[in-house]
Short mmCIF file of C-alpha atoms and ligand atoms in Angstrom, two decimals:
data_model
loop_
_atom_site.label_atom_id
_atom_site.label_comp_id
_atom_site.label_asym_id
_atom_site.label_seq_id
_atom_site.Cartn_x
_atom_site.Cartn_y
_atom_site.Cartn_z
CA MET A 14 21.59 -105.70 72.68
CA THR A 15 23.83 -102.13 71.81
CA ASP A 16 21.68 -99.08 70.76
CA PRO A 17 21.87 -98.58 67.03
CA VAL A 18 24.09 -95.88 66.18
CA ASP A 19 23.08 -92.98 65.00
CA LEU A 20 25.09 -92.36 61.86
CA LYS A 21 22.58 -89.01 60.92
CA ALA A 22 23.87 -87.37 64.64
CA ILE A 23 27.47 -88.43 64.08
CA GLU A 24 27.40 -86.72 61.00
CA GLU A 25 25.44 -83.75 62.30
CA HIS A 26 28.24 -83.45 65.13
CA ARG A 27 31.28 -84.04 62.67
CA LYS A 28 29.98 -80.77 60.61
CA ASN A 29 28.81 -78.69 63.40
CA PRO A 30 31.17 -75.55 62.94
CA PHE A 31 31.33 -74.94 66.91
CA LYS A 32 32.67 -78.74 67.70
CA ILE A 33 35.18 -78.17 64.93
CA ALA A 34 36.09 -74.74 66.20
CA GLN A 35 36.84 -76.59 69.56
CA ALA A 36 38.41 -79.56 68.17
CA GLN A 37 40.94 -77.32 66.08
CA LEU A 38 41.73 -75.59 69.44
CA GLN A 39 42.16 -78.45 71.33
CA GLU A 40 44.22 -79.70 68.83
CA ALA A 41 46.62 -76.35 68.80
CA ASN A 42 46.76 -76.74 72.52
CA LYS A 43 48.93 -80.13 71.97
CA TYR A 44 51.36 -77.54 71.03
CA LEU A 45 50.63 -74.84 73.45
CA LYS A 46 49.77 -76.55 76.33
CA LEU A 47 47.55 -73.77 78.10
CA ALA A 48 46.84 -74.42 81.95
CA PRO A 49 43.33 -76.44 82.08
CA GLY A 50 41.87 -72.96 83.35
CA THR A 51 42.99 -71.21 80.32
CA LEU A 52 41.92 -73.63 77.75
CA ALA A 53 38.74 -73.86 79.40
CA THR A 54 37.90 -70.35 79.30
CA LEU A 55 38.61 -70.21 75.49
CA MET A 56 36.74 -73.18 74.85
CA GLU A 57 33.37 -71.07 75.17
CA PRO A 58 32.20 -67.50 74.65
CA LEU A 59 31.97 -65.38 77.41
CA ARG A 60 28.82 -63.57 76.92
CA GLU A 61 25.60 -64.18 74.57
CA LEU A 62 22.32 -62.99 73.85
CA HIS A 63 19.73 -64.68 71.95
CA VAL A 64 16.60 -62.36 70.80
CA THR A 65 13.25 -62.65 69.04
CA LEU A 66 12.51 -60.26 66.54
CA PRO A 67 8.86 -59.13 65.61
CA VAL A 68 8.92 -57.54 62.58
CA ARG A 69 5.99 -56.12 60.53
CA MET A 70 5.67 -57.39 56.92
CA ASP A 71 4.71 -55.50 53.90
CA ASP A 72 0.94 -57.41 54.13
CA GLY A 73 0.75 -55.85 57.64
CA LYS A 74 1.20 -59.14 59.60
CA VAL A 75 3.80 -59.53 61.92
CA LYS A 76 6.29 -62.12 61.29
CA VAL A 77 8.66 -63.33 64.31
CA PHE A 78 12.43 -64.05 63.78
CA LYS A 79 15.07 -65.40 65.86
CA GLY A 80 18.43 -63.66 66.45
CA PHE A 81 21.92 -64.21 68.26
CA ARG A 82 24.72 -62.03 69.34
CA VAL A 83 27.69 -64.34 70.58
CA GLN A 84 30.95 -62.53 72.41
CA TYR A 85 33.29 -64.88 72.53
CA ASN A 86 36.38 -63.08 74.02
CA ASP A 87 37.37 -59.73 74.80
CA ALA A 88 40.65 -59.96 76.40
CA ARG A 89 42.47 -57.95 73.85
CA GLY A 90 39.79 -55.54 73.13
CA PRO A 91 36.15 -54.78 72.12
CA ASN A 92 34.63 -57.86 70.47
CA LYS A 93 34.36 -57.64 67.15
CA GLY A 94 32.71 -59.47 64.01
CA GLY A 95 29.90 -59.37 61.25
CA ILE A 96 26.14 -60.21 61.37
CA ARG A 97 25.19 -62.97 58.96
CA PHE A 98 21.26 -63.05 57.63
CA HIS A 99 20.82 -66.62 56.51
CA PRO A 100 17.91 -69.44 56.62
CA ASP A 101 20.45 -71.95 57.87
CA GLU A 102 21.92 -69.60 60.73
CA THR A 103 22.42 -71.68 64.07
CA ILE A 104 23.85 -70.53 67.42
CA ASP A 105 26.50 -72.98 67.16
CA THR A 106 27.73 -71.65 63.33
CA VAL A 107 27.48 -68.07 65.26
CA ARG A 108 29.35 -69.34 68.08
CA ALA A 109 31.95 -70.64 66.00
CA LEU A 110 32.24 -67.83 63.84
CA ALA A 111 32.88 -65.92 66.94
CA ALA A 112 35.97 -68.18 68.00
CA TRP A 113 37.37 -67.51 64.70
CA MET A 114 36.77 -63.73 64.96
CA THR A 115 38.72 -64.03 68.25
CA TRP A 116 41.76 -65.78 66.77
CA LYS A 117 41.34 -63.63 63.62
CA THR A 118 41.71 -60.31 65.22
CA ALA A 119 44.54 -61.80 67.49
CA VAL A 120 46.53 -63.37 64.39
CA VAL A 121 46.37 -59.90 62.50
CA ASP A 122 47.54 -58.47 65.83
CA ILE A 123 44.73 -55.64 66.09
CA PRO A 124 43.46 -54.33 69.52
CA LEU A 125 40.05 -56.29 69.59
CA GLY A 126 38.23 -59.45 70.72
CA GLY A 127 35.86 -61.87 68.86
CA GLY A 128 31.96 -61.49 68.44
CA LYS A 129 29.45 -62.38 65.90
CA GLY A 130 25.86 -62.10 64.64
CA GLY A 131 22.98 -63.62 63.05
CA ILE A 132 19.51 -63.31 62.12
CA ILE A 133 17.60 -66.77 60.94
CA CYS A 134 16.29 -65.32 57.76
CA ASP A 135 15.72 -65.62 53.82
CA PRO A 136 17.01 -61.99 52.98
CA LYS A 137 16.20 -62.75 49.28
CA SER A 138 12.57 -63.21 50.23
CA LEU A 139 12.17 -60.02 51.97
CA SER A 140 11.26 -56.53 50.40
CA THR A 141 13.95 -53.71 51.20
CA GLY A 142 11.24 -52.27 53.90
CA GLU A 143 10.94 -55.45 55.30
CA LEU A 144 14.67 -55.58 55.41
CA GLU A 145 15.30 -52.22 57.08
CA ARG A 146 12.82 -53.24 59.65
CA LEU A 147 14.50 -56.20 60.55
CA SER A 148 17.73 -54.62 60.67
CA ARG A 149 16.74 -52.00 62.82
CA GLN A 150 14.66 -54.72 64.96
CA TYR A 151 18.08 -56.32 65.83
CA VAL A 152 19.64 -53.38 66.85
CA ARG A 153 16.76 -52.43 69.28
CA GLN A 154 17.58 -55.96 70.75
CA VAL A 155 21.50 -56.04 70.48
CA GLY A 156 21.65 -52.15 71.24
CA ARG A 157 22.31 -52.98 75.42
CA ILE A 158 25.33 -54.93 74.15
CA ILE A 159 27.19 -53.37 71.34
CA GLY A 160 29.13 -49.91 71.15
CA LEU A 161 32.41 -48.76 70.17
CA ASP A 162 33.87 -49.93 73.44
CA LYS A 163 31.75 -53.08 73.41
CA ASP A 164 31.08 -54.97 70.44
CA VAL A 165 31.49 -53.46 67.08
CA PRO A 166 29.29 -55.13 64.16
CA ALA A 167 30.08 -55.44 60.56
CA PRO A 168 28.51 -56.49 57.16
CA ASP A 169 29.00 -60.83 56.77
CA VAL A 170 26.92 -63.15 54.55
CA TYR A 171 23.94 -61.54 52.98
CA THR A 172 24.33 -58.16 54.77
CA THR A 173 25.59 -54.89 53.00
CA PRO A 174 26.50 -51.75 53.63
CA GLN A 175 23.40 -50.28 53.42
CA ILE A 176 22.11 -53.14 56.35
CA MET A 177 24.79 -51.48 58.70
CA ALA A 178 24.06 -47.44 57.74
CA TRP A 179 20.14 -48.60 59.03
CA MET A 180 21.53 -50.32 62.12
CA MET A 181 24.53 -47.29 62.92
CA ASP A 182 21.09 -44.90 62.55
CA GLU A 183 18.97 -47.06 64.72
CA TYR A 184 21.72 -47.06 67.29
CA TYR A 185 21.74 -43.47 66.72
CA TRP A 186 18.17 -43.00 68.03
CA GLN A 187 18.65 -45.38 70.78
CA LYS A 188 21.69 -43.45 71.98
CA GLY A 189 20.65 -40.05 71.33
CA PHE A 190 24.08 -39.19 69.81
CA ASN A 191 26.30 -40.17 66.85
CA GLU A 192 28.46 -43.04 67.50
CA PRO A 193 29.81 -44.04 63.70
CA GLY A 194 32.64 -46.30 65.12
CA ALA A 195 30.04 -48.81 66.66
CA PHE A 196 29.25 -50.37 63.30
CA THR A 197 31.47 -50.89 60.26
CA GLY A 198 31.51 -51.59 56.82
CA LYS A 199 29.40 -48.49 56.47
CA PRO A 200 28.94 -46.74 53.18
CA LEU A 201 31.36 -43.81 52.52
CA GLU A 202 28.79 -41.12 53.24
CA VAL A 203 27.94 -42.41 56.38
CA GLY A 204 31.56 -42.86 57.96
CA GLY A 205 32.88 -45.81 55.57
CA SER A 206 36.39 -46.57 55.30
CA GLN A 207 37.83 -46.59 51.67
CA GLY A 208 39.16 -49.56 50.56
CA ARG A 209 36.98 -51.51 53.11
CA GLY A 210 34.61 -53.29 49.99
CA ASP A 211 37.42 -55.20 48.81
CA ALA A 212 39.44 -56.12 51.97
CA THR A 213 39.00 -59.54 52.64
CA ALA A 214 39.64 -60.82 49.30
CA ARG A 215 42.89 -57.93 49.09
CA GLY A 216 44.09 -59.49 52.02
CA GLY A 217 43.69 -63.05 51.05
CA ILE A 218 45.37 -62.13 47.62
CA TYR A 219 48.14 -60.59 49.62
CA CYS A 220 48.56 -64.03 51.46
CA THR A 221 48.46 -65.79 48.25
CA ARG A 222 51.18 -63.88 46.90
CA GLU A 223 53.29 -64.62 49.64
CA ALA A 224 52.65 -68.58 49.46
CA LEU A 225 53.53 -68.47 45.92
CA LYS A 226 56.91 -67.20 46.60
CA LEU A 227 57.15 -69.55 49.42
CA LEU A 228 56.37 -72.66 47.01
CA GLY A 229 58.65 -71.11 44.38
CA MET A 230 55.41 -70.57 42.07
CA PRO A 231 54.95 -67.63 39.20
CA GLN A 232 52.92 -64.75 40.37
CA ASP A 233 51.35 -64.36 37.44
CA LYS A 234 50.77 -67.64 35.41
CA ASN A 235 48.28 -69.52 37.42
CA THR A 236 45.23 -70.72 36.86
CA TYR A 237 42.28 -70.35 39.93
CA ALA A 238 38.69 -71.26 40.60
CA ILE A 239 36.42 -69.12 43.11
CA GLN A 240 33.47 -71.30 45.08
CA GLY A 241 31.24 -68.77 45.98
CA PHE A 242 30.70 -64.95 44.12
CA GLY A 243 29.69 -62.84 46.44
CA ASN A 244 31.57 -60.04 48.14
CA ALA A 245 34.86 -61.98 48.93
CA GLY A 246 34.74 -64.22 45.54
CA GLN A 247 33.77 -61.40 43.17
CA HIS A 248 36.59 -58.90 44.41
CA ALA A 249 39.35 -62.20 44.28
CA ALA A 250 38.44 -62.78 40.73
CA VAL A 251 39.27 -59.22 40.03
CA LEU A 252 42.26 -58.76 42.46
CA MET A 253 43.85 -61.70 41.49
CA LYS A 254 44.60 -60.27 38.40
CA GLU A 255 44.92 -56.70 39.13
CA LEU A 256 47.47 -57.31 41.97
CA LEU A 257 49.47 -60.51 40.88
CA GLY A 258 49.15 -59.98 37.34
CA GLU A 259 46.69 -60.29 34.21
CA SER A 260 47.88 -63.58 32.57
CA ASN A 261 46.37 -64.96 35.91
CA LYS A 262 43.30 -67.23 34.40
CA LEU A 263 40.22 -67.55 36.20
CA VAL A 264 38.75 -70.88 34.94
CA ALA A 265 35.77 -71.29 37.18
CA VAL A 266 33.25 -69.57 39.44
CA SER A 267 29.97 -70.73 41.30
CA ASP A 268 27.35 -69.31 43.49
CA SER A 269 24.47 -70.79 45.20
CA LYS A 270 22.42 -71.71 42.05
CA GLY A 271 25.64 -73.28 40.16
CA GLY A 272 28.76 -72.52 38.62
CA VAL A 273 30.62 -72.20 35.14
CA TYR A 274 34.00 -73.48 33.71
CA ASN A 275 36.05 -72.12 30.57
CA GLU A 276 39.06 -73.51 30.41
CA ALA A 277 40.37 -70.09 28.24
CA GLY A 278 39.46 -68.25 31.07
CA PHE A 279 37.05 -65.41 32.22
CA GLU A 280 36.93 -62.33 31.95
CA PRO A 281 35.92 -61.31 36.13
CA GLN A 282 34.18 -58.08 34.86
CA HIS A 283 31.74 -59.69 32.37
CA LEU A 284 30.90 -62.52 34.93
CA LEU A 285 30.00 -59.56 37.09
CA GLU A 286 28.00 -57.77 34.56
CA HIS A 287 26.17 -61.28 33.90
CA LYS A 288 25.57 -61.91 37.76
CA MET A 289 24.23 -58.39 38.16
CA ALA A 290 21.80 -58.77 35.14
CA THR A 291 20.70 -62.30 35.94
CA GLY A 292 21.23 -63.02 39.47
CA SER A 293 23.76 -65.87 38.99
CA VAL A 294 26.86 -66.69 37.16
CA VAL A 295 24.90 -69.69 36.11
CA GLY A 296 24.31 -69.46 32.24
CA PHE A 297 27.31 -67.39 31.37
CA PRO A 298 27.33 -67.54 27.45
CA GLY A 299 30.00 -69.94 26.37
CA ALA A 300 31.05 -71.81 29.27
CA LYS A 301 30.32 -74.93 30.52
CA PRO A 302 27.86 -75.52 33.71
CA ILE A 303 30.04 -77.08 36.66
CA SER A 304 28.61 -78.32 39.85
CA ASN A 305 30.07 -76.49 43.13
CA ALA A 306 31.75 -79.62 44.23
CA GLU A 307 33.51 -80.41 40.41
CA LEU A 308 35.21 -76.69 40.93
CA LEU A 309 36.81 -77.67 44.14
CA GLU A 310 38.21 -80.98 42.37
CA LEU A 311 39.46 -78.71 39.52
CA LYS A 312 43.21 -79.08 38.43
CA VAL A 313 44.22 -75.31 38.99
CA ASP A 314 47.04 -73.95 40.64
CA VAL A 315 44.77 -71.98 43.30
CA ILE A 316 41.37 -72.36 45.00
CA PHE A 317 39.33 -69.75 46.48
CA PRO A 318 36.42 -71.51 48.91
CA SER A 319 34.84 -68.34 48.97
CA ALA A 320 31.02 -69.25 50.17
CA LEU A 321 30.11 -71.58 53.43
CA GLU A 322 31.69 -73.87 55.81
CA ASN A 323 32.30 -77.39 55.24
CA VAL A 324 32.91 -77.94 51.85
CA ILE A 325 36.16 -79.34 51.79
CA THR A 326 35.64 -82.68 53.67
CA GLY A 327 37.68 -86.28 54.29
CA ASP A 328 35.51 -87.31 51.34
CA ASN A 329 36.46 -85.03 48.48
CA ALA A 330 39.99 -83.72 50.07
CA PRO A 331 41.74 -86.91 48.11
CA ARG A 332 40.15 -85.35 45.05
CA ILE A 333 41.37 -81.97 45.51
CA LYS A 334 44.22 -80.75 42.88
CA ALA A 335 45.20 -77.36 43.59
CA LYS A 336 48.34 -76.61 44.82
CA ILE A 337 46.95 -73.78 47.30
CA SER A 338 43.84 -73.16 48.71
CA CYS A 339 42.94 -69.67 49.92
CA GLU A 340 39.70 -69.99 52.35
CA LEU A 341 38.08 -66.70 52.03
CA ALA A 342 35.28 -68.41 53.49
CA ASN A 343 34.77 -69.22 57.18
CA GLY A 344 35.72 -72.87 58.09
CA PRO A 345 35.27 -74.46 54.54
CA THR A 346 37.56 -77.36 55.51
CA THR A 347 36.50 -79.89 58.23
CA PRO A 348 39.28 -81.53 60.57
CA ASP A 349 39.65 -84.75 58.54
CA GLY A 350 39.71 -82.83 54.94
CA ASP A 351 42.50 -80.61 56.83
CA SER A 352 44.68 -83.81 57.67
CA ILE A 353 43.96 -84.99 54.13
CA LEU A 354 44.94 -81.95 52.44
CA CYS A 355 48.17 -81.77 54.86
CA ALA A 356 49.51 -85.13 53.98
CA GLN A 357 49.06 -84.34 49.97
CA LYS A 358 50.85 -80.95 50.82
CA THR A 359 48.11 -78.60 49.47
CA PHE A 360 48.95 -75.60 50.66
CA VAL A 361 46.35 -73.84 53.35
CA ILE A 362 46.36 -70.47 53.91
CA PRO A 363 43.68 -70.85 56.85
CA ASP A 364 40.40 -68.88 57.10
CA PHE A 365 41.25 -66.31 59.83
CA LEU A 366 44.34 -65.69 58.24
CA ALA A 367 43.31 -65.61 54.84
CA ASN A 368 40.50 -63.54 55.30
CA ALA A 369 41.52 -61.28 57.84
CA GLY A 370 41.49 -58.22 55.35
CA GLY A 371 38.27 -57.25 56.12
CA VAL A 372 38.51 -56.88 59.82
CA THR A 373 41.80 -55.18 59.62
CA VAL A 374 40.05 -52.65 57.24
CA SER A 375 36.87 -52.50 59.68
CA TYR A 376 39.69 -52.08 62.78
CA PHE A 377 40.69 -48.90 60.19
CA GLU A 378 37.52 -47.67 59.64
CA GLN A 379 37.19 -47.23 63.57
CA VAL A 380 40.39 -45.51 63.92
CA GLN A 381 39.22 -43.00 61.51
CA ASN A 382 35.87 -42.78 62.94
CA GLY A 383 37.41 -42.05 66.43
CA ALA A 384 40.01 -39.27 64.98
CA ASN A 385 37.24 -38.22 62.56
CA TYR A 386 39.83 -38.18 60.09
CA PHE A 387 39.98 -40.27 56.77
CA TRP A 388 42.77 -42.06 54.86
CA SER A 389 43.67 -42.09 51.05
CA ILE A 390 42.95 -45.53 49.46
CA GLU A 391 46.47 -45.89 48.77
CA GLU A 392 47.16 -45.52 52.93
CA VAL A 393 44.46 -48.10 53.59
CA HIS A 394 46.00 -50.43 51.11
CA GLU A 395 49.61 -49.89 52.20
CA ARG A 396 48.76 -50.30 55.78
CA LEU A 397 46.64 -53.48 55.19
CA ASP A 398 49.60 -55.23 52.82
CA THR A 399 51.75 -54.34 56.12
CA LYS A 400 49.61 -56.38 58.97
CA MET A 401 48.80 -59.38 56.41
CA THR A 402 51.92 -59.75 55.11
CA LYS A 403 53.36 -59.99 58.87
CA ALA A 404 50.45 -62.21 60.04
CA PHE A 405 51.35 -64.74 57.00
CA HIS A 406 55.01 -64.68 57.96
CA ASP A 407 54.10 -65.07 61.77
CA VAL A 408 51.98 -68.15 61.24
CA TYR A 409 54.38 -69.48 58.53
CA ALA A 410 57.29 -69.18 61.04
CA ALA A 411 54.99 -71.28 63.54
CA HIS A 412 54.54 -73.84 61.17
CA LYS A 413 57.84 -74.33 60.28
CA GLN A 414 58.97 -74.20 64.06
CA TYR A 415 56.41 -76.41 65.55
CA GLU A 416 56.22 -78.97 61.95
CA CYS A 417 52.30 -78.58 62.07
CA ASN A 418 50.26 -77.50 59.26
CA MET A 419 49.34 -73.81 58.65
CA ARG A 420 45.76 -73.99 60.37
CA ILE A 421 47.37 -74.92 63.62
CA ALA A 422 50.16 -73.03 63.23
CA ALA A 423 47.65 -69.85 62.84
CA TYR A 424 45.63 -70.98 65.85
CA ILE A 425 49.76 -71.23 67.98
CA VAL A 426 49.93 -67.55 67.05
CA ALA A 427 46.70 -66.44 67.63
CA VAL A 428 45.77 -68.30 70.72
CA ARG A 429 48.50 -67.52 72.37
CA ARG A 430 48.12 -63.90 72.30
CA VAL A 431 44.59 -64.31 74.07
CA ALA A 432 45.74 -66.14 76.54
CA ARG A 433 48.29 -63.81 77.32
CA ALA A 434 45.78 -60.94 77.54
CA MET A 435 43.83 -63.18 79.92
CA GLU A 436 46.83 -63.97 81.82
CA ILE A 437 48.14 -60.18 82.26
CA ARG A 438 44.47 -59.18 82.84
CA GLY A 439 43.95 -61.66 85.90
CA TRP A 440 41.12 -63.68 84.18
CA VAL A 441 43.21 -66.87 84.71
P1 NAD B 5 28.13 -63.01 50.22
O1 NAD B 5 26.72 -62.95 50.70
O2 NAD B 5 28.51 -61.54 49.66
O3 NAD B 5 28.62 -63.91 49.02
C1 NAD B 5 27.91 -65.20 49.54
C2 NAD B 5 28.30 -65.94 48.32
O4 NAD B 5 28.15 -67.30 48.22
C3 NAD B 5 27.22 -65.95 46.93
O5 NAD B 5 27.92 -65.80 45.95
C4 NAD B 5 26.40 -66.85 47.21
O6 NAD B 5 25.61 -67.12 46.07
C5 NAD B 5 27.30 -68.18 47.52
N1 NAD B 5 26.72 -68.96 48.10
C6 NAD B 5 25.93 -69.17 48.86
N2 NAD B 5 25.67 -70.64 49.25
C7 NAD B 5 26.35 -71.38 48.14
C8 NAD B 5 26.88 -72.86 48.45
N3 NAD B 5 25.67 -73.48 48.85
N4 NAD B 5 27.52 -73.22 47.27
C9 NAD B 5 28.11 -72.20 46.60
N5 NAD B 5 28.05 -70.70 46.65
C10 NAD B 5 26.86 -70.41 47.54
O7 NAD B 5 28.85 -63.00 51.13
P2 NAD B 5 31.11 -62.79 51.34
O8 NAD B 5 31.03 -61.53 52.44
O9 NAD B 5 31.06 -62.60 50.52
O10 NAD B 5 30.92 -64.13 52.73
C11 NAD B 5 31.37 -65.30 52.15
C12 NAD B 5 32.41 -66.25 53.08
O11 NAD B 5 33.33 -65.27 53.05
C13 NAD B 5 31.65 -66.17 54.38
O12 NAD B 5 32.36 -67.67 54.67
C14 NAD B 5 32.13 -65.19 55.20
O13 NAD B 5 31.93 -65.66 56.38
C15 NAD B 5 33.38 -64.81 54.64
N6 NAD B 5 33.76 -63.66 54.69
C16 NAD B 5 33.54 -62.42 54.56
C17 NAD B 5 33.98 -61.20 54.80
C18 NAD B 5 33.65 -59.84 54.18
O14 NAD B 5 34.29 -58.81 54.65
N7 NAD B 5 32.72 -59.82 53.35
C19 NAD B 5 34.76 -61.42 55.44
C20 NAD B 5 35.36 -62.31 56.27
C21 NAD B 5 35.10 -63.54 56.10
#
């Protein structure tokens, strides 16, 4: 008798972000044909640290949290990547995100590697004081492996400029001197860069602009829907109109509590005000409720998956009607979802290209911190546009040359650069 098939385990495996990241790399390697030792090195993180974080809570008791920092590959320069605070954080999610950071810094050709960190916690249930103590405790633990020349964290899901300021400050007390470039995404008052706040979304909109041109679509007559109304999603809502034309129409948005739809279009600023006042977009006056799943299947020109991983899969991909999917979130599409989107000619701007604007301006922040001289907002925008547009067209050229989908094309461009750096350094 054969063992019963564990469908749940298969499903878990299928949705494990790190397994997905590894599968994507192997798929790209069908074109890249890396030497076995090079591929094997790139399939795993070079280093990772697992930490235990005892934190004194407001009630006087000590609560223990788990955290991670993964340094995936620093052949092209110091590791770089955000820190997430999330109740569902896992080491494999952090590994996948660190791998994607490695490809992201390479695809936009900035001299950095890839890292990621995370703490398993529910930040919404923590007071400001608890959040500060947890952030500082994380730096007490990972401080030994981070720093300007080693690994530079930044904000990510549920971490903010304020959290970066606490972390940067804790690092200062640890070291005994200021090293502002060791954390990016800081508030302007303590060494942040102009333009960091909306950089991720802005980079995605620059890519969308280029995609619209290639597809022969107008810049300013598009409908769009945004899943995830946080940092990335909110700015995309505004910038799609501000940069590409006010007549672009935002018809649906969602967050973790649900979504809203209005055929006539939303004014992004009004949605922002409603979310500020109530904590969610749900209940926006005059809008119809819509689920997160329904939002992705709307007949719109552009969707922006801007929340979490694995939202476009083999199950719902056949129902996706958008012409462009601009992936501001990391890992929103599974490989089986990808195959379907490719076959039905949905133009995907893959995550580590679409959302690379954030790390690019983080890199600008480091450069400015190093020089102790700060650029104007116009200068930041111009340099970001140049980087993103070049990266988009590098990927599009590989997509045409290798006749593969845009995600694999992005892998080809990025992985080749990392592999080459490892070879030149004599690692492989
Ligand atoms: P954020 O914490 O500011 O916002 C996340 C948003 O997603 C919130 O509106 C939240 O309500 C919503 N959300 C959470 N769970 C959801 C669910 N199950 N369904 C629908 N919505 C849900 O985070 P962010 O910084 O905007 O990051 C969003 C995505 O973009 C992540 O995948 C992140 O890794 C990626 N990203 C962000 C940046 C950046 O600079 N902020 C850079 C690169 C990539």
